[in-house]
Amino acid sequence: MKVLAIETSCDDTAAAVVLDGRKILSNIVSSQVPIHQKYGGVVPELASRKHIESIVPIVTEALEKAKVTLKEIDGIAVTQGPGLVGSLLVGLSFAKSVAFATGLPFIGVNHVEAHLSAIFLEEKPPKFPFIGLVVSGGHTSLYRMDGFGKYVRLGQTRDDAAGEAFDKVAKLLGLGYPGGPVIDELSRTGNPKAIRFPRPVLSRNSLDFSFSGLKTAVVNYVKVHPEPPESYPKELIKDIVSSFQEAVVEVLVKKTVQAAQRQGLKRVVLSGGVAANQRLRQRIKEDSLEQKLKVYLPSPSFCTDNAAMVGMVGYEYLKRGMRSPLSLNAFSNLPL
Ligand code: KG4
Ligand code: ZN
């Protein structure tokens, strides 16, 4: 089954053609970073307008790259939420129109579920059950995953998402948008022990996260230095970001390992844009080895937003005969 997948939940216009939910025939991502960069974050109205411009060329490119025409497609999968509603509506309306015009089966996909399932695009995916951590610009949640559609949420952030914290700290230090990749890069040569930022772990029993206090600690650290962050010596910037990154990574790794221990599971899967972070990947591997857990990390390009992961999930549901009605709506807070 060849599935045409579309993803427009935030600031990337993405389309893919996926064979039998596993083999990627094409996977095109058009980033809007240059548009939003000067505002230091995604401007929702600009994002939806850009999706409208990009959707036809990107879907056309995905079909061409996969060397298929719409006639050879067997189903359509599209992100229904969560995300920016204006952005979601562009992809969803487009997908519904194509489904209506061609009569192809169509299914709406949860973006968080797509992130958590991106690992199945890899050569050696895990067997269920496992612990799934999704860490992106909008989400930081831990799930117990027993099968497709069989998920129990074990914890989530009570305030900022981890990626949001990366983006806000980068903005504060004048490092541009998105913050995650810049902080990742600068941290490689910074000292993670230079500044002891708080590790927000809430209570010992909770698998919830909280990152706003850590962000405030960085703000307060910057405040005591009278000069603007742009004029800081490069070494100080590196030390601040690597110390901040270390605090985020430590909390994420600790809670993920705790979740596996409490659930008695031996496999953990990371997903979402922040899962592309080098330090997080290194630390989760080290701690998992120590705790005798097996860790599964999607390639960085499957961590950040893409349509292949949407095609993967869409296939699982389409093959079970599930369909969405053409009246399907987009929801910014679609739960999983
Ligand atoms: O999954 P994603 O592409 O979109 C959402 O669903 O949010 O995640 C984007 C987030 C941004 O906050 C970005 O700064 C962060 O992921 N990110 C990273 C890295 N690459 C992207 N954070 C830390 N290290 C990275 N290498
Ligand atoms: Zn995402």
Tab-separated table of C-alpha atoms and ligand atoms in Angstrom:
chain	number	residue	atom	x	y	z
A	1	MET	CA	0.000	0.000	0.000
A	2	LYS	CA	1.385	3.380	-1.052
A	3	VAL	CA	0.322	6.196	1.257
A	4	LEU	CA	0.644	9.876	0.387
A	5	ALA	CA	1.255	11.707	3.673
A	6	ILE	CA	0.983	15.409	4.436
A	7	GLU	CA	2.196	17.300	7.519
A	8	THR	CA	1.622	21.028	8.145
A	9	SER	CA	1.181	21.236	11.925
A	10	CYS	CA	3.698	24.021	12.542
A	11	ASP	CA	6.227	25.732	10.287
A	12	ASP	CA	7.313	22.904	7.968
A	13	THR	CA	5.369	21.994	4.837
A	14	ALA	CA	6.049	18.284	4.410
A	15	ALA	CA	4.876	15.511	2.100
A	16	ALA	CA	5.982	11.897	1.696
A	17	VAL	CA	5.113	8.704	-0.114
A	18	VAL	CA	5.534	5.635	2.110
A	19	LEU	CA	5.267	2.021	0.951
A	20	ASP	CA	3.622	-0.406	3.396
A	21	GLY	CA	4.217	2.004	6.259
A	22	ARG	CA	7.952	1.337	6.329
A	23	LYS	CA	9.745	2.077	3.069
A	24	ILE	CA	10.151	5.749	2.251
A	25	LEU	CA	9.779	6.437	-1.467
A	26	SER	CA	10.056	10.190	-0.907
A	27	ASN	CA	10.152	12.524	2.085
A	28	ILE	CA	10.161	16.257	1.325
A	29	VAL	CA	10.345	18.924	4.031
A	30	SER	CA	10.166	22.604	3.179
A	31	SER	CA	11.305	24.673	6.154
A	32	GLN	CA	9.915	28.136	6.853
A	33	VAL	CA	12.779	29.062	9.199
A	34	PRO	CA	13.969	32.028	7.060
A	35	ILE	CA	10.464	33.563	7.319
A	36	HIS	CA	10.096	33.243	11.105
A	37	GLN	CA	13.733	33.763	12.104
A	38	LYS	CA	13.554	37.534	12.312
A	39	TYR	CA	10.621	37.305	14.757
A	40	GLY	CA	12.438	34.840	17.031
A	41	GLY	CA	9.613	32.290	16.760
A	42	VAL	CA	6.819	30.988	14.534
A	43	VAL	CA	4.267	33.640	13.501
A	44	PRO	CA	1.083	31.546	13.012
A	45	GLU	CA	-0.514	33.766	10.331
A	46	LEU	CA	2.669	33.805	8.248
A	47	ALA	CA	3.018	30.033	8.675
A	48	SER	CA	-0.442	29.255	7.293
A	49	ARG	CA	0.035	31.645	4.356
A	50	LYS	CA	3.340	29.998	3.472
A	51	HIS	CA	1.768	26.516	3.724
A	52	ILE	CA	-0.854	27.625	1.170
A	53	GLU	CA	1.928	28.653	-1.238
A	54	SER	CA	4.001	25.505	-0.671
A	55	ILE	CA	1.488	22.685	-0.399
A	56	VAL	CA	0.958	22.023	-4.144
A	57	PRO	CA	4.671	22.198	-5.119
A	58	ILE	CA	5.727	20.057	-2.138
A	59	VAL	CA	3.124	17.337	-2.723
A	60	THR	CA	3.983	17.365	-6.446
A	61	GLU	CA	7.665	17.022	-5.593
A	62	ALA	CA	6.952	14.106	-3.224
A	63	LEU	CA	5.010	12.265	-5.933
A	64	GLU	CA	7.676	12.957	-8.568
A	65	LYS	CA	10.538	11.872	-6.308
A	66	ALA	CA	8.662	8.645	-5.491
A	67	LYS	CA	8.085	8.181	-9.235
A	68	VAL	CA	4.340	7.699	-8.771
A	69	THR	CA	1.217	9.492	-9.915
A	70	LEU	CA	-1.881	9.999	-7.787
A	71	LYS	CA	-3.421	7.022	-9.625
A	72	GLU	CA	-0.858	4.722	-7.997
A	73	ILE	CA	-1.540	6.017	-4.478
A	74	ASP	CA	-3.725	3.776	-2.264
A	75	GLY	CA	-4.489	6.114	0.634
A	76	ILE	CA	-3.940	9.561	2.077
A	77	ALA	CA	-2.775	10.378	5.608
A	78	VAL	CA	-2.657	13.869	7.053
A	79	THR	CA	-1.872	15.479	10.412
A	80	GLN	CA	-5.128	16.477	12.117
A	81	GLY	CA	-3.580	17.955	15.303
A	82	PRO	CA	-2.207	19.009	17.692
A	83	GLY	CA	-0.524	22.083	16.241
A	84	LEU	CA	-1.285	25.573	14.967
A	85	VAL	CA	-4.855	25.416	13.763
A	86	GLY	CA	-4.337	27.661	10.734
A	87	SER	CA	-1.348	25.570	9.621
A	88	LEU	CA	-3.138	22.261	10.238
A	89	LEU	CA	-6.157	23.419	8.222
A	90	VAL	CA	-4.058	23.964	5.089
A	91	GLY	CA	-2.761	20.380	5.011
A	92	LEU	CA	-6.044	18.877	6.151
A	93	SER	CA	-8.191	20.773	3.638
A	94	PHE	CA	-5.774	19.918	0.858
A	95	ALA	CA	-5.726	16.220	1.801
A	96	LYS	CA	-9.532	16.098	2.016
A	97	SER	CA	-9.836	17.761	-1.395
A	98	VAL	CA	-7.491	15.217	-2.982
A	99	ALA	CA	-9.362	12.360	-1.261
A	100	PHE	CA	-12.701	13.718	-2.462
A	101	ALA	CA	-11.477	14.251	-6.030
A	102	THR	CA	-9.817	10.824	-6.321
A	103	GLY	CA	-12.096	8.759	-4.068
A	104	LEU	CA	-9.025	7.533	-2.154
A	105	PRO	CA	-9.360	6.412	1.481
A	106	PHE	CA	-8.249	9.088	3.868
A	107	ILE	CA	-7.183	9.183	7.514
A	108	GLY	CA	-6.342	11.945	10.012
A	109	VAL	CA	-3.243	11.295	12.145
A	110	ASN	CA	-2.275	12.598	15.582
A	111	HIS	CA	1.045	14.476	15.321
A	112	VAL	CA	2.320	13.225	18.696
A	113	GLU	CA	1.527	9.624	17.738
A	114	ALA	CA	3.415	10.204	14.473
A	115	HIS	CA	6.512	11.406	16.389
A	116	LEU	CA	6.343	8.432	18.784
A	117	SER	CA	6.049	6.041	15.807
A	118	ALA	CA	8.876	7.549	13.707
A	119	ILE	CA	11.159	4.809	15.065
A	120	PHE	CA	9.283	2.268	12.888
A	121	LEU	CA	10.840	3.933	9.835
A	122	GLU	CA	14.218	2.626	10.998
A	123	GLU	CA	15.829	-0.682	10.026
A	124	LYS	CA	15.506	-2.335	13.430
A	125	PRO	CA	12.394	-0.997	15.163
A	126	PRO	CA	11.481	-2.021	18.722
A	127	LYS	CA	8.837	-4.556	19.657
A	128	PHE	CA	5.918	-3.396	21.794
A	129	PRO	CA	5.639	-2.695	24.696
A	130	PHE	CA	8.064	0.164	25.278
A	131	ILE	CA	8.404	3.563	26.941
A	132	GLY	CA	8.087	6.442	24.464
A	133	LEU	CA	9.360	9.932	25.223
A	134	VAL	CA	8.221	12.686	22.878
A	135	VAL	CA	10.205	15.922	23.216
A	136	SER	CA	9.430	18.649	20.731
A	137	GLY	CA	8.636	22.348	20.508
A	138	GLY	CA	5.083	21.711	21.696
A	139	HIS	CA	5.302	18.503	23.744
A	140	THR	CA	7.236	16.757	26.468
A	141	SER	CA	5.404	13.567	27.417
A	142	LEU	CA	6.129	10.002	28.458
A	143	TYR	CA	3.951	7.129	27.281
A	144	ARG	CA	3.711	3.442	27.851
A	145	MET	CA	3.102	2.039	24.357
A	146	ASP	CA	1.559	-1.435	24.113
A	147	GLY	CA	0.649	-1.426	20.408
A	148	PHE	CA	-0.625	0.933	17.711
A	149	GLY	CA	-3.356	2.999	19.340
A	150	LYS	CA	-2.683	1.446	22.770
A	151	TYR	CA	-0.973	4.176	24.749
A	152	VAL	CA	-1.025	5.242	28.385
A	153	ARG	CA	0.356	8.658	29.217
A	154	LEU	CA	2.622	8.462	32.256
A	155	GLY	CA	3.714	12.085	32.484
A	156	GLN	CA	3.786	15.405	30.657
A	157	THR	CA	5.093	18.926	31.056
A	158	ARG	CA	3.142	21.175	33.374
A	159	ASP	CA	4.366	24.323	31.605
A	160	ASP	CA	6.896	24.756	28.771
A	161	ALA	CA	7.880	21.954	26.404
A	162	ALA	CA	11.599	21.119	26.347
A	163	GLY	CA	12.002	22.462	22.791
A	164	GLU	CA	10.194	25.647	23.781
A	165	ALA	CA	12.730	26.120	26.607
A	166	PHE	CA	15.608	25.681	24.115
A	167	ASP	CA	13.990	28.238	21.799
A	168	LYS	CA	13.332	30.768	24.584
A	169	VAL	CA	16.867	30.539	26.012
A	170	ALA	CA	18.347	30.948	22.519
A	171	LYS	CA	16.146	33.994	21.921
A	172	LEU	CA	17.186	35.501	25.254
A	173	LEU	CA	20.854	35.121	24.313
A	174	GLY	CA	20.294	36.476	20.798
A	175	LEU	CA	21.120	33.143	19.147
A	176	GLY	CA	18.205	33.110	16.711
A	177	TYR	CA	15.438	30.626	15.923
A	178	PRO	CA	15.083	27.653	16.248
A	179	GLY	CA	17.187	27.486	19.402
A	180	GLY	CA	17.693	23.736	19.757
A	181	PRO	CA	20.180	23.129	16.940
A	182	VAL	CA	22.243	26.263	17.805
A	183	ILE	CA	22.437	25.367	21.507
A	184	ASP	CA	23.295	21.758	20.594
A	185	GLU	CA	26.185	22.967	18.432
A	186	LEU	CA	27.541	25.616	20.835
A	187	SER	CA	27.315	23.226	23.795
A	188	ARG	CA	29.793	20.820	22.257
A	189	THR	CA	32.639	23.115	23.231
A	190	GLY	CA	31.051	24.615	26.362
A	191	ASN	CA	31.416	23.484	29.968
A	192	PRO	CA	28.190	21.776	31.142
A	193	LYS	CA	29.298	22.152	34.763
A	194	ALA	CA	30.104	25.870	34.554
A	195	ILE	CA	26.769	26.996	36.048
A	196	ARG	CA	24.612	24.817	38.276
A	197	PHE	CA	21.089	25.506	36.955
A	198	PRO	CA	18.190	23.823	38.800
A	199	ARG	CA	17.047	20.329	37.770
A	200	PRO	CA	13.284	20.657	37.897
A	201	VAL	CA	12.113	17.182	38.941
A	202	LEU	CA	8.895	18.065	40.829
A	203	SER	CA	8.094	15.324	43.343
A	204	ARG	CA	10.011	12.042	43.309
A	205	ASN	CA	6.881	10.104	42.379
A	206	SER	CA	5.805	12.274	39.482
A	207	LEU	CA	6.770	11.597	35.884
A	208	ASP	CA	5.635	15.112	34.955
A	209	PHE	CA	8.106	17.731	33.752
A	210	SER	CA	8.470	21.472	34.330
A	211	PHE	CA	10.894	23.665	32.420
A	212	SER	CA	9.700	27.217	33.084
A	213	GLY	CA	11.696	27.488	36.359
A	214	LEU	CA	14.872	26.463	34.563
A	215	LYS	CA	14.211	29.047	31.861
A	216	THR	CA	13.680	31.693	34.592
A	217	ALA	CA	16.988	30.646	36.214
A	218	VAL	CA	18.743	31.405	32.910
A	219	VAL	CA	16.900	34.757	32.692
A	220	ASN	CA	18.024	35.593	36.253
A	221	TYR	CA	21.598	34.564	35.516
A	222	VAL	CA	21.645	36.885	32.505
A	223	LYS	CA	20.071	39.736	34.516
A	224	VAL	CA	22.974	39.952	36.963
A	225	HIS	CA	25.310	40.663	34.071
A	226	PRO	CA	24.652	44.325	33.179
A	227	GLU	CA	25.820	44.145	29.541
A	228	PRO	CA	23.473	42.712	26.812
A	229	PRO	CA	23.972	38.973	26.046
A	230	GLU	CA	24.995	39.850	22.468
A	231	SER	CA	28.207	41.342	23.854
A	232	TYR	CA	29.085	38.348	26.091
A	233	PRO	CA	32.336	36.569	25.345
A	234	LYS	CA	31.664	33.509	23.186
A	235	GLU	CA	33.018	31.231	25.937
A	236	LEU	CA	30.443	32.528	28.449
A	237	ILE	CA	27.591	31.940	25.966
A	238	LYS	CA	28.838	28.396	25.406
A	239	ASP	CA	29.013	27.748	29.147
A	240	ILE	CA	25.493	29.123	29.729
A	241	VAL	CA	23.905	27.063	26.961
A	242	SER	CA	25.760	23.861	27.736
A	243	SER	CA	24.893	24.174	31.448
A	244	PHE	CA	21.253	24.802	30.518
A	245	GLN	CA	21.237	21.879	28.062
A	246	GLU	CA	22.779	19.598	30.687
A	247	ALA	CA	19.947	20.392	33.120
A	248	VAL	CA	17.249	19.654	30.497
A	249	VAL	CA	18.942	16.458	29.348
A	250	GLU	CA	19.481	15.198	32.887
A	251	VAL	CA	15.785	15.569	33.755
A	252	LEU	CA	14.596	13.991	30.498
A	253	VAL	CA	16.909	10.994	30.878
A	254	LYS	CA	16.177	10.491	34.562
A	255	LYS	CA	12.381	10.472	34.104
A	256	THR	CA	12.542	8.213	31.050
A	257	VAL	CA	14.652	5.644	32.914
A	258	GLN	CA	12.335	5.951	35.943
A	259	ALA	CA	9.294	5.337	33.736
A	260	ALA	CA	10.857	2.160	32.310
A	261	GLN	CA	11.751	0.884	35.778
A	262	ARG	CA	8.308	1.568	37.199
A	263	GLN	CA	6.550	-0.073	34.260
A	264	GLY	CA	8.971	-2.997	34.257
A	265	LEU	CA	9.849	-2.363	30.599
A	266	LYS	CA	13.249	-2.847	28.996
A	267	ARG	CA	12.891	-0.744	25.840
A	268	VAL	CA	12.815	3.049	25.526
A	269	VAL	CA	12.185	5.122	22.408
A	270	LEU	CA	12.927	8.825	21.978
A	271	SER	CA	11.150	11.079	19.473
A	272	GLY	CA	10.456	14.705	18.523
A	273	GLY	CA	12.782	17.539	17.503
A	274	VAL	CA	14.715	17.632	20.801
A	275	ALA	CA	15.526	13.912	20.381
A	276	ALA	CA	17.928	15.094	17.638
A	277	ASN	CA	20.049	16.642	20.435
A	278	GLN	CA	23.509	15.060	20.546
A	279	ARG	CA	23.951	15.325	24.299
A	280	LEU	CA	20.512	13.819	24.987
A	281	ARG	CA	21.284	10.943	22.610
A	282	GLN	CA	24.623	10.327	24.309
A	283	ARG	CA	23.264	10.510	27.877
A	284	ILE	CA	20.256	8.257	27.254
A	285	LYS	CA	22.562	5.665	25.680
A	286	GLU	CA	24.936	5.797	28.667
A	287	ASP	CA	22.214	5.608	31.319
A	288	SER	CA	20.306	2.894	29.454
A	289	LEU	CA	23.423	0.767	29.275
A	290	GLU	CA	23.906	1.190	33.016
A	291	GLN	CA	20.273	0.278	33.716
A	292	LYS	CA	20.255	-2.573	31.180
A	293	LEU	CA	17.651	-0.874	28.995
A	294	LYS	CA	17.655	-0.945	25.211
A	295	VAL	CA	17.345	2.506	23.685
A	296	TYR	CA	15.985	3.249	20.206
A	297	LEU	CA	16.769	6.596	18.590
A	298	PRO	CA	15.282	7.693	15.261
A	299	SER	CA	17.707	9.371	12.834
A	300	PRO	CA	17.702	13.149	13.442
A	301	SER	CA	15.689	13.787	10.242
A	302	PHE	CA	12.914	11.520	11.600
A	303	CYS	CA	12.992	13.336	14.957
A	304	THR	CA	12.088	16.755	13.572
A	305	ASP	CA	8.789	17.307	11.756
A	306	ASN	CA	8.355	15.208	8.609
A	307	ALA	CA	5.535	13.546	6.690
A	308	ALA	CA	7.053	10.036	6.509
A	309	MET	CA	6.120	9.433	10.166
A	310	VAL	CA	2.548	10.508	9.350
A	311	GLY	CA	2.453	8.045	6.434
A	312	MET	CA	3.749	5.317	8.741
A	313	VAL	CA	0.930	5.783	11.264
A	314	GLY	CA	-1.657	6.395	8.543
A	315	TYR	CA	-0.763	3.053	6.957
A	316	GLU	CA	-1.296	1.175	10.237
A	317	TYR	CA	-4.847	2.508	10.508
A	318	LEU	CA	-5.760	2.399	6.803
A	319	LYS	CA	-4.678	-1.243	6.622
A	320	ARG	CA	-7.035	-2.020	9.505
A	321	GLY	CA	-9.856	-0.493	7.408
A	322	MET	CA	-10.120	2.695	9.425
A	323	ARG	CA	-11.194	5.850	7.578
A	324	SER	CA	-11.801	9.472	8.553
A	325	PRO	CA	-14.898	11.296	7.295
A	326	LEU	CA	-14.453	14.224	4.921
A	327	SER	CA	-16.038	16.329	7.666
A	328	LEU	CA	-12.878	15.791	9.798
A	329	ASN	CA	-11.763	18.989	11.530
A	330	ALA	CA	-8.330	20.152	12.730
A	331	PHE	CA	-7.770	20.509	16.487
A	332	SER	CA	-4.935	22.479	18.021
A	333	ASN	CA	-5.169	20.402	21.238
A	334	LEU	CA	-6.011	16.992	19.793
A	335	PRO	CA	-5.345	14.543	22.652
A	336	LEU	CA	-3.532	11.230	22.286
B	1	KG4	O1	9.335	17.984	16.467
B	1	KG4	P1	9.624	19.372	15.996
B	1	KG4	O2	10.340	19.526	14.688
B	1	KG4	O3	8.339	20.231	15.918
B	1	KG4	C1	7.324	20.204	16.884
B	1	KG4	O4	6.447	19.319	16.792
B	1	KG4	O5	7.437	21.051	17.800
B	1	KG4	O6	10.476	20.043	17.178
B	1	KG4	C2	10.959	21.347	17.066
B	1	KG4	C3	11.689	21.671	18.348
B	1	KG4	C4	12.183	23.107	18.419
B	1	KG4	O7	11.853	23.622	19.694
B	1	KG4	C5	13.677	22.980	18.235
B	1	KG4	O8	14.420	23.995	18.886
B	1	KG4	C6	13.940	21.624	18.844
B	1	KG4	O9	12.845	20.838	18.472
B	1	KG4	N1	15.178	21.004	18.327
B	1	KG4	C7	16.234	20.710	19.110
B	1	KG4	C8	17.237	20.205	18.241
B	1	KG4	N2	16.733	20.181	16.965
B	1	KG4	C9	15.470	20.682	17.039
B	1	KG4	N3	16.434	20.840	20.424
B	1	KG4	C10	17.634	20.477	20.928
B	1	KG4	N4	18.654	19.995	20.160
B	1	KG4	C11	18.495	19.841	18.826
B	1	KG4	N5	19.484	19.359	18.076
B	2	ZN	ZN	6.470	17.867	15.724
